[in-house]
Amino acid sequence: MSTENAPRYAIGIDLGTTHSALAWVDTAASDGDDLAHGVLPVPQLTAPGTVEALPLLPSFLYLPHADELAPGELALPWAAEGHDIVGQLARSRGATTPIRGVASAKSWLSHPGVDRRAAILPHDAPAEVSRVSPLQACIRYLEHLRQAWDHAHPEAPFAEQSVTITIPASFDPAARELTVEAAHAAGCGSPTLLEEPQSALYSWIQASGGGWRKQVRPGDILLVVDIGGGTSDFSLIAVLENDGNLELHRVAVGDHILLGGDNMDLALAHGVARKLAAAGTTLDAWQLRALTHACRGAKERLLAGDGSGRDAEAIVVPSRGSKLIGGSIRTELTRDEVAATLVDGFFPQVDAAARPVSRVRTGLAQLGLPYAQDAAVTRHLAAFLGRQRGAVAELEGFAGRVAEDASFLHPTALLFNGGVFKSAELAERTLATLNGWLAAEGAEPARALAGADLDLAVARGAAYYGHVRRGRGVRIRGGTAFAYYIAIESNLPAVPGVEPPLQALCVAPFGMEEGTGAEVPELVLGLVVGEPVSFRFFASSVRRQDAVGTLLEAWAGDELQELEPISATLPTEGRHAGDMVPVRLHSRVTEAGTLAIEARTLDGAEHWQVEFDVRGERQEAAEGA
């Protein structure tokens, strides 16, 4: 890529569930592995009227009552007044008044079961409390980071820089598009999206100063285990050799698993609540939310990896009554309690054949995030590696490296990412469990890659990726992490009580590069116009050999996962409602990872485009000539 008139800074933003961060690379002052880079200290309110610059911006939004704070107490360096709070003060206020605190907005942004544009957060706030949408909350975090950058770098406005925003590897096209929309609305221009596990590996590469080539070798299979506040993400990256140079290829990502620090905080809160109940104090739902916020902070301090961890932390829960001294309930959370709850509860030692446990669900449940039913990270990891047993079979140089009788793909190295792994016990348990599986199948143990920055790796890696996109540094090859399919209804006579069978047509193969398109070859289909129809889409992380145009008559239950359908009424363009127009399909994966399908008439004179939208009701794009 030409660097003439290119932006000076490559900015990377980790838009995290629990924390966000901004890192940068000064491309004009960087040369090869010698990078001029840093992390932006983010000014934020830490108390009413008090502003401090911290490396992390907690991803919390607080919606204060109109009379809660005095004039000027919400002032920031770039604004004399404000109407809400983002960052550290939002987090602490939300812990004591949870009905006004917004948390886990990124998880809600990826939840297809709700209208992510609707004002639903805080999701259980009473009617008199104002609410915001998940999209609005993410916009506020991005706005705050943009304003902090512009305040620190008036000579290099944010809107003129190259921006990369990270997302979970398992985000579907709708969640990706929403992230891009939030960035647009926050004044971040047109960002590039990067998967968080890849970003963590980029950060590891950049931090090594070129030494990464001595830590990996051709034939290595790198497993990135990324557990943050809201999600568990698994990615596999293969190391190849090409003309004497090492190349990295992302070969697989896991499912979107809502399992992370939020679940752990809630588990700790329930443990503390049981301890209080044994002493005669029962908490209501409002107090349990406040207790969960308090346990989050206590957990982070108790498991601090910087040597500052203590043996116990005080826990204070606001009281609803007036009889308790000080108007609050006081207890403590010990380091041993945290370790026992998290290590044994979330990282149990299981064998490689273990799979997540599904329970029979009740017919009615409160609306909320679709958390994983099984809290055991190790069982989810076993399932992922089992599904990906053949992930590297077709790669050059990997033939014979996976034993025919292996029950799962054997990683050779492991990179941890995410604040959860600040706990050495959790990292050690994960590695020990994985190596137990490998030993049982006669494989060499995996080694942990050293030097990861668990708090800032994702932001740093995103900034480095912006540098890499200019043709510098080391690039991880990958493309789409899934193969995508559209459902085709079979043309058969009607049979009472029997739905017409479906076929699945591959429209985007595994690894299709963003920004590229493909014609579905030699297949003429009938497109229904003028009446409501539903387009059904599927994704697969295991069918790697399917090319564009592959038509599946049947598939195993775990091979394809159905995505949210698109509802549309396509314009007739002079035809009758219900007419079936002969068309050929053309697919395209946008830079944001959105899948767009274009149906073209056989003469190419007309076309209709259907693409993933971000609303509960899907809608077609405009028809063009």
XYZ file of C-alpha atoms in Angstrom:
625
model
C 0.000 0.000 0.000
C 1.291 3.452 -0.872
C 2.065 5.621 2.145
C 1.821 8.890 0.244
C -0.766 11.129 1.938
C -1.566 8.229 4.273
C -2.722 8.942 7.842
C 0.129 9.386 10.278
C -1.296 7.266 13.072
C -2.685 3.747 13.055
C -5.160 3.741 15.948
C -6.389 0.533 17.538
C -9.474 0.412 19.749
C -10.391 -2.479 21.997
C -14.121 -1.982 22.480
C -14.370 -4.434 25.339
C -17.231 -5.770 27.406
C -15.624 -4.671 30.673
C -12.851 -2.277 29.597
C -11.997 -0.337 26.467
C -8.601 0.995 25.440
C -6.916 2.958 22.662
C -3.393 2.302 21.360
C -1.496 3.858 18.482
C 1.439 3.401 16.150
C 3.132 6.462 14.678
C 3.712 5.097 11.182
C 5.823 8.073 10.151
C 8.319 7.395 12.952
C 8.320 3.574 12.674
C 10.799 1.476 10.735
C 10.494 -2.308 10.407
C 10.257 -3.954 13.829
C 11.262 -0.667 15.485
C 7.863 0.888 16.171
C 6.964 4.223 17.688
C 3.833 3.234 19.597
C 1.944 3.775 22.818
C -1.308 3.638 24.737
C -3.479 6.711 25.222
C -4.149 7.605 28.885
C -7.910 8.259 28.828
C -9.176 11.187 30.962
C -12.343 10.155 32.791
C -14.279 10.972 35.919
C -13.161 8.923 38.912
C -15.270 10.917 41.402
C -17.706 13.808 40.977
C -15.629 16.748 39.748
C -12.402 14.669 39.652
C -10.779 13.692 36.358
C -7.880 11.233 36.056
C -6.155 9.831 32.954
C -6.092 6.019 33.092
C -4.868 3.438 30.539
C -8.239 1.657 30.544
C -11.737 3.090 30.133
C -14.228 0.865 31.959
C -17.052 0.033 29.535
C -19.772 1.310 31.836
C -22.342 4.036 31.339
C -24.173 5.688 34.222
C -27.404 7.645 33.732
C -27.647 9.973 36.737
C -30.823 11.476 38.109
C -31.246 15.128 37.107
C -30.527 16.304 40.674
C -27.912 13.706 41.583
C -24.815 15.787 40.831
C -23.982 19.459 41.222
C -23.323 21.692 38.183
C -19.810 21.188 36.847
C -19.259 17.798 38.487
C -19.528 16.048 35.108
C -17.040 18.354 33.371
C -14.326 16.753 31.246
C -11.301 18.437 29.618
C -13.230 18.734 26.342
C -16.698 19.509 27.747
C -17.806 21.842 30.550
C -21.022 19.921 31.150
C -22.288 16.405 30.552
C -25.514 14.452 30.894
C -24.167 10.951 31.588
C -20.973 9.316 32.839
C -18.599 6.949 31.059
C -15.710 5.081 32.665
C -14.478 4.609 36.227
C -17.095 6.744 37.979
C -19.850 5.084 35.943
C -18.596 1.740 37.150
C -18.444 2.701 40.832
C -21.816 4.496 40.784
C -23.381 1.568 38.969
C -22.176 -0.734 41.743
C -24.165 1.199 44.346
C -27.134 2.166 42.133
C -27.338 -0.651 39.561
C -30.707 0.440 38.151
C -28.906 3.432 36.572
C -25.793 1.592 35.396
C -25.305 0.110 31.927
C -22.886 -2.806 31.648
C -22.104 -5.507 29.052
C -23.355 -3.316 26.197
C -21.169 -5.184 23.692
C -22.796 -8.487 24.625
C -26.218 -6.935 24.120
C -25.035 -5.537 20.784
C -24.495 -9.105 19.551
C -27.800 -10.457 20.928
C -30.062 -11.271 17.950
C -33.079 -11.816 20.189
C -33.558 -8.123 21.028
C -33.876 -4.878 19.109
C -30.366 -3.537 19.609
C -31.475 -0.050 18.605
C -34.196 0.084 21.258
C -33.701 1.761 24.642
C -33.528 -1.425 26.753
C -30.558 -0.792 29.085
C -30.390 -1.019 32.046
C -32.664 -3.910 31.068
C -34.421 -4.274 34.443
C -34.584 -0.582 35.412
C -37.951 0.763 36.616
C -40.060 2.833 34.250
C -39.013 6.191 35.686
C -35.327 5.603 34.862
C -34.148 6.695 31.428
C -32.687 3.977 29.218
C -30.402 3.719 26.212
C -29.924 1.153 23.467
C -26.917 -1.178 23.288
C -25.947 0.722 20.147
C -26.095 4.087 21.952
C -23.967 2.786 24.828
C -21.248 1.602 22.441
C -21.408 4.947 20.633
C -20.780 6.722 23.939
C -17.669 4.633 24.679
C -16.276 5.283 21.209
C -17.139 8.998 21.434
C -15.272 9.271 24.718
C -12.173 7.647 23.221
C -12.326 9.872 20.144
C -12.663 13.016 22.265
C -9.783 11.902 24.490
C -7.573 11.434 21.414
C -8.501 14.798 19.906
C -7.811 16.499 23.237
C -4.342 14.917 23.406
C -3.514 15.219 19.687
C -5.092 18.377 18.253
C -2.469 18.320 15.476
C -3.655 14.870 14.301
C -7.484 14.742 14.433
C -8.933 11.316 15.070
C -11.142 11.462 11.962
C -8.026 11.714 9.772
C -6.264 8.628 11.162
C -6.474 4.939 10.248
C -8.739 3.228 12.798
C -9.108 -0.471 13.610
C -11.771 -1.662 16.070
C -11.695 -5.153 17.498
C -14.612 -7.569 17.792
C -15.023 -11.143 19.033
C -13.993 -13.618 16.334
C -17.441 -15.166 16.515
C -19.425 -11.956 15.862
C -21.982 -12.590 13.131
C -22.388 -10.177 10.173
C -25.186 -8.240 11.900
C -23.102 -7.581 15.016
C -20.170 -6.549 12.825
C -22.353 -4.101 10.934
C -23.688 -2.650 14.180
C -20.130 -2.090 15.391
C -19.317 -0.202 12.204
C -22.495 1.859 12.578
C -21.586 2.747 16.161
C -18.175 3.883 14.940
C -19.718 6.051 12.217
C -22.107 7.652 14.714
C -19.242 8.310 17.153
C -17.225 10.165 14.518
C -14.703 7.364 13.961
C -15.010 7.339 10.175
C -14.901 3.991 8.373
C -12.951 1.636 10.614
C -11.463 -1.734 9.819
C -12.685 -4.605 12.018
C -10.255 -7.133 13.467
C -10.956 -10.272 15.464
C -9.787 -9.998 19.080
C -7.758 -13.260 19.210
C -5.904 -12.234 16.044
C -5.286 -8.817 17.574
C -3.829 -10.448 20.695
C -1.453 -12.464 18.510
C -0.478 -9.336 16.565
C 0.361 -7.683 19.877
C 2.500 -10.660 20.882
C 4.338 -10.463 17.546
C 4.880 -6.713 17.852
C 6.060 -6.934 21.471
C 8.635 -9.592 20.582
C 10.528 -7.144 18.360
C 11.087 -9.845 15.768
C 11.854 -12.541 18.320
C 8.537 -14.322 17.668
C 10.199 -16.227 14.814
C 12.380 -18.016 17.379
C 9.376 -19.085 19.461
C 7.349 -20.714 16.695
C 8.257 -23.004 13.808
C 6.609 -24.359 10.657
C 3.958 -26.898 11.545
C 2.999 -25.210 14.801
C -0.696 -24.872 15.597
C -1.289 -21.886 17.874
C -4.364 -21.894 20.092
C -5.510 -18.466 21.278
C -7.783 -18.639 24.313
C -9.344 -15.221 24.839
C -11.673 -14.851 27.829
C -12.826 -11.343 28.576
C -15.678 -9.823 30.493
C -18.446 -11.199 28.300
C -17.211 -13.878 25.919
C -14.939 -16.866 25.521
C -13.251 -16.909 22.119
C -11.085 -19.688 20.704
C -8.999 -19.350 17.548
C -6.503 -21.633 15.814
C -3.620 -20.218 13.787
C -1.262 -22.408 11.754
C 2.393 -21.571 11.105
C 3.535 -22.257 7.531
C 6.750 -21.703 5.643
C 6.752 -19.968 2.261
C 10.032 -19.331 0.419
C 11.913 -19.512 3.676
C 9.573 -17.081 5.480
C 7.129 -17.930 8.247
C 3.452 -17.265 7.499
C 0.506 -17.280 9.900
C -2.902 -18.551 8.776
C -6.023 -18.312 10.929
C -7.762 -21.647 10.318
C -10.671 -21.750 12.758
C -12.676 -19.806 15.324
C -15.138 -21.040 17.890
C -18.799 -20.337 18.436
C -20.049 -17.125 20.039
C -20.010 -18.161 23.704
C -21.379 -15.684 26.232
C -19.214 -16.933 29.054
C -16.621 -14.776 30.752
C -15.865 -12.478 33.620
C -19.521 -11.423 33.971
C -20.499 -15.034 34.728
C -17.664 -15.311 37.216
C -18.696 -12.123 39.001
C -22.233 -13.460 39.346
C -20.957 -16.793 40.673
C -18.918 -14.973 43.307
C -21.925 -12.840 44.220
C -24.079 -15.913 44.772
C -21.335 -17.400 46.954
C -21.192 -14.267 49.096
C -25.003 -14.137 49.233
C -25.076 -17.712 50.574
C -22.527 -16.729 53.218
C -24.688 -13.763 54.241
C -27.833 -15.917 54.285
C -26.109 -18.372 56.641
C -25.496 -15.426 58.967
C -29.155 -14.391 58.783
C -29.052 -11.689 56.084
C -31.065 -12.224 52.914
C -30.502 -10.011 49.863
C -33.152 -8.953 47.373
C -32.623 -8.836 43.592
C -31.550 -5.171 43.647
C -28.938 -5.865 46.314
C -27.671 -8.930 44.434
C -26.955 -6.703 41.422
C -25.007 -4.298 43.626
C -23.182 -7.260 45.161
C -22.227 -8.520 41.687
C -20.649 -5.149 40.852
C -18.779 -5.179 44.167
C -17.505 -8.724 43.569
C -16.174 -7.703 40.142
C -13.869 -5.110 41.666
C -12.867 -7.367 44.555
C -12.027 -10.221 42.173
C -9.759 -8.030 40.059
C -7.880 -6.765 43.096
C -7.549 -10.220 44.687
C -6.244 -11.821 41.508
C -4.009 -8.933 40.454
C -1.001 -10.258 38.604
C 1.248 -7.368 39.675
C 1.957 -8.677 43.154
C -0.578 -6.335 44.773
C -3.162 -9.063 45.313
C -4.368 -9.312 48.930
C -5.860 -12.177 50.928
C -9.294 -10.582 51.380
C -11.361 -7.637 50.156
C -14.194 -5.894 51.966
C -17.610 -6.113 50.290
C -20.209 -3.430 50.997
C -23.820 -3.854 49.858
C -26.310 -0.964 50.149
C -29.143 -1.696 52.543
C -32.825 -1.058 51.837
C -33.605 -0.650 55.544
C -32.625 1.769 58.286
C -31.784 -0.676 61.094
C -28.286 -1.564 59.944
C -25.433 0.581 61.169
C -24.139 2.759 58.377
C -27.045 1.827 56.120
C -25.129 -1.011 54.487
C -24.283 -4.706 54.733
C -20.613 -5.535 55.140
C -18.770 -8.787 54.538
C -15.606 -9.909 52.753
C -14.470 -12.000 49.833
C -11.249 -13.967 50.281
C -8.676 -14.909 47.703
C -9.212 -18.605 48.482
C -12.955 -18.246 47.886
C -12.322 -16.599 44.519
C -9.840 -19.248 43.429
C -12.076 -22.140 44.472
C -15.161 -20.702 42.785
C -13.439 -19.809 39.535
C -10.918 -22.626 39.114
C -13.186 -25.546 39.958
C -16.405 -23.978 38.733
C -15.264 -22.584 35.380
C -12.121 -24.605 34.600
C -12.832 -28.138 35.844
C -10.417 -30.885 34.867
C -12.307 -32.924 32.271
C -11.185 -35.281 29.517
C -11.012 -34.443 25.822
C -14.316 -36.204 25.129
C -16.221 -33.851 27.454
C -18.847 -31.624 25.889
C -20.927 -28.705 27.219
C -23.962 -29.852 29.150
C -27.367 -28.671 27.972
C -30.287 -28.680 30.345
C -33.999 -28.740 29.595
C -35.090 -25.118 29.711
C -38.333 -23.820 31.199
C -40.959 -22.575 28.777
C -40.861 -19.024 30.133
C -37.818 -17.050 31.218
C -36.830 -13.463 31.867
C -35.471 -11.646 28.838
C -31.735 -11.227 29.059
C -28.448 -12.171 27.497
C -28.249 -15.720 26.050
C -25.496 -16.880 28.372
C -23.935 -20.298 27.817
C -25.835 -22.953 29.764
C -22.629 -24.719 30.794
C -20.139 -22.556 32.724
C -17.184 -24.917 32.170
C -14.730 -23.226 29.798
C -12.741 -26.465 29.525
C -15.749 -28.369 28.164
C -16.360 -25.684 25.534
C -12.667 -25.838 24.593
C -12.797 -29.634 24.264
C -15.813 -29.341 21.959
C -14.066 -26.715 19.818
C -10.880 -28.746 19.358
C -12.936 -31.858 18.644
C -14.909 -30.116 15.890
C -11.719 -28.742 14.349
C -9.860 -32.062 14.158
C -9.406 -31.662 10.383
C -8.782 -27.902 10.318
C -5.204 -28.129 9.023
C -5.519 -31.289 6.944
C -5.399 -29.416 3.625
C -2.595 -27.016 4.530
C 0.764 -27.485 2.858
C 3.282 -29.038 5.216
C 0.702 -30.352 7.677
C -0.007 -33.722 6.071
C 0.598 -36.453 8.605
C 1.072 -34.044 11.497
C -2.313 -34.979 12.957
C -2.544 -38.661 13.864
C -5.390 -40.507 12.162
C -6.716 -41.735 15.490
C -6.611 -38.297 17.134
C -9.968 -37.307 18.579
C -9.205 -33.573 18.518
C -6.816 -31.119 16.879
C -3.527 -31.011 18.787
C -2.284 -27.455 19.449
C 1.445 -27.044 19.940
C 1.396 -23.605 21.575
C -1.082 -21.602 23.614
C -1.526 -17.835 23.895
C -3.728 -16.476 26.671
C -5.621 -13.216 26.368
C -8.227 -11.425 28.455
C -8.356 -10.122 31.993
C -9.567 -13.466 33.353
C -6.048 -14.847 32.886
C -4.534 -12.314 35.229
C -5.132 -15.173 37.611
C -2.130 -17.480 37.265
C -4.264 -20.317 38.663
C -6.725 -20.101 35.774
C -3.997 -20.027 33.126
C -2.177 -22.936 34.758
C -5.365 -25.008 35.026
C -6.205 -24.412 31.349
C -2.728 -25.389 30.160
C -2.591 -28.418 32.457
C -5.990 -29.637 31.242
C -5.011 -29.229 27.580
C -1.707 -31.023 28.131
C -3.537 -33.823 29.897
C -5.616 -34.337 26.742
C -2.488 -34.296 24.569
C -0.654 -36.775 26.809
C -3.611 -39.160 26.661
C -3.199 -39.307 22.862
C 0.587 -39.540 22.909
C 1.202 -35.974 21.718
C 3.826 -33.522 22.898
C 2.659 -30.957 25.481
C 1.687 -27.494 24.292
C 3.884 -24.621 25.419
C 2.602 -21.286 26.658
C 3.732 -18.279 24.623
C 5.238 -15.727 26.996
C 4.984 -11.969 26.960
C 1.245 -11.343 26.532
C -0.196 -8.055 27.796
C -3.570 -9.205 29.118
C -5.075 -5.731 29.586
C -3.819 -3.922 26.519
C -2.863 -6.620 24.005
C -6.021 -6.258 21.929
C -5.719 -2.473 21.542
C -1.973 -2.694 20.861
C -2.493 -5.471 18.322
C -5.181 -3.500 16.519
C -2.849 -0.523 16.170
C -0.077 -2.806 14.904
C -2.510 -4.304 12.379
C -3.166 -0.804 11.015
C 0.599 -0.607 10.479
C 0.617 -4.065 8.854
C -2.106 -3.087 6.391
C 0.379 -0.679 4.835
C 2.484 -3.607 3.745
C 4.766 -3.629 6.777
C 5.237 -6.222 9.496
C 3.686 -9.700 9.659
C 0.152 -10.350 8.480
C -2.099 -13.181 9.639
C -3.980 -14.653 6.699
C -7.524 -15.778 7.226
C -10.581 -14.307 5.527
C -14.028 -15.293 6.758
C -14.031 -17.629 9.739
C -17.119 -19.454 8.455
C -18.556 -20.749 5.220
C -21.961 -19.173 4.499
C -24.972 -20.788 2.846
C -28.401 -19.647 1.676
C -31.427 -21.947 1.848
C -33.000 -23.060 -1.430
C -36.526 -24.489 -1.322
C -37.046 -27.627 -3.414
C -39.697 -27.501 -6.138
C -41.913 -30.458 -5.211
C -45.696 -31.061 -5.175
C -47.441 -30.077 -1.951
C -47.831 -32.817 0.660
C -50.169 -32.222 3.651
C -48.212 -31.565 6.834
C -44.815 -31.743 5.119
C -42.648 -28.667 4.514
C -40.761 -28.594 1.188
C -37.221 -29.893 1.788
C -34.399 -27.362 1.841
C -31.009 -27.397 0.211
C -28.109 -25.246 1.394
C -26.218 -23.355 -1.324
C -22.693 -22.188 -0.462
C -22.419 -18.502 -1.344
C -19.212 -17.647 0.570
C -16.590 -20.327 1.242
C -14.465 -20.587 4.352
C -11.593 -18.079 4.177
C -13.189 -15.746 1.609
C -11.326 -12.468 1.929
C -13.219 -9.350 2.995
C -13.839 -6.998 0.089
C -14.073 -9.808 -2.482
C -16.969 -11.333 -4.391
C -17.836 -14.495 -6.310
C -20.359 -15.573 -8.930
C -22.388 -18.667 -8.063
C -21.614 -20.736 -11.185
C -24.109 -22.226 -13.643
C -27.100 -22.239 -11.340
C -30.356 -20.524 -12.280
C -32.793 -19.962 -9.419
C -36.261 -18.469 -9.134
C -36.490 -15.233 -7.126
C -39.947 -14.432 -5.717
C -40.853 -10.738 -6.040
C -43.733 -8.608 -4.846
C -44.742 -10.592 -1.753
C -43.255 -11.180 1.715
C -40.556 -13.837 1.729
C -37.918 -15.057 4.146
C -34.286 -15.708 3.264
C -32.632 -18.248 5.549
C -28.880 -18.331 6.041
C -26.518 -20.846 7.595
C -22.879 -20.788 8.678
C -20.331 -23.549 9.154
C -16.933 -23.525 10.825
C -16.130 -27.123 9.851
C -17.024 -27.497 6.133
C -13.790 -26.136 4.664
C -13.872 -27.802 1.268
C -17.180 -26.370 0.044
C -16.710 -23.944 -2.857
C -19.111 -21.258 -4.030
C -21.974 -23.122 -5.704
C -21.753 -26.291 -3.595
C -25.330 -27.467 -3.027
C -25.960 -29.565 0.080
C -28.922 -31.940 0.053
C -28.370 -32.943 3.688
C -25.986 -32.166 6.518
C -25.241 -33.313 10.039
C -26.840 -31.389 12.857
C -23.615 -29.785 14.019
C -22.255 -28.932 10.550
C -24.435 -25.876 9.875
C -25.770 -23.319 12.324
C -28.755 -21.257 11.215
C -28.418 -17.473 11.422
C -31.208 -14.955 11.851
C -33.379 -14.903 8.706
C -33.971 -11.878 6.501
C -37.586 -10.858 5.864
C -38.157 -8.889 2.674
C -40.601 -7.921 -0.037
C -38.593 -7.402 -3.208
C -39.895 -4.840 -5.742
C -41.726 -6.264 -8.758
C -40.301 -3.822 -11.324
C -43.349 -4.160 -13.557
C -44.079 -7.809 -12.816
C -46.972 -9.305 -10.863
C -46.763 -9.966 -7.144
C -45.629 -13.537 -6.602
C -43.858 -13.854 -9.969
C -40.693 -15.940 -9.958
C -37.847 -14.277 -11.844
C -34.973 -16.440 -13.198
C -31.752 -15.144 -11.650
C -28.138 -16.012 -10.961
C -26.537 -15.135 -7.630
C -23.424 -13.116 -6.879
C -22.068 -12.964 -3.334
C -19.743 -10.463 -1.688
C -18.148 -10.148 1.713
C -17.768 -6.498 2.665
C -14.851 -5.008 4.576
C -17.018 -5.156 7.716
C -17.745 -8.847 7.276
C -21.344 -8.358 6.114
C -22.564 -10.935 3.619
C -24.342 -9.388 0.628
C -26.190 -11.511 -1.927
C -27.092 -10.022 -5.299
C -29.617 -11.708 -7.583
C -29.170 -10.728 -11.238
C -31.484 -11.441 -14.150
C -29.968 -13.686 -16.819
C -29.305 -10.737 -19.124
C -27.788 -8.732 -16.264
C -30.166 -5.819 -16.819
C -31.739 -5.918 -13.335
C -30.586 -6.923 -9.897
C -31.868 -7.218 -6.359
C -29.622 -7.158 -3.325
C -30.318 -8.861 -0.018
C -27.890 -8.358 2.857
C -27.683 -8.735 6.588
C -29.305 -5.763 8.234
C -29.193 -5.054 11.951
C -32.858 -4.705 12.874
C -35.233 -7.317 14.197
C -37.035 -7.097 10.854
C -34.654 -7.693 7.980
C -35.173 -5.642 4.855
C -33.847 -5.725 1.310
C -31.595 -3.089 -0.155
C -32.838 -0.960 -3.014
C -33.179 -2.564 -6.422
C -30.882 -1.147 -9.065
C -30.448 -1.288 -12.797
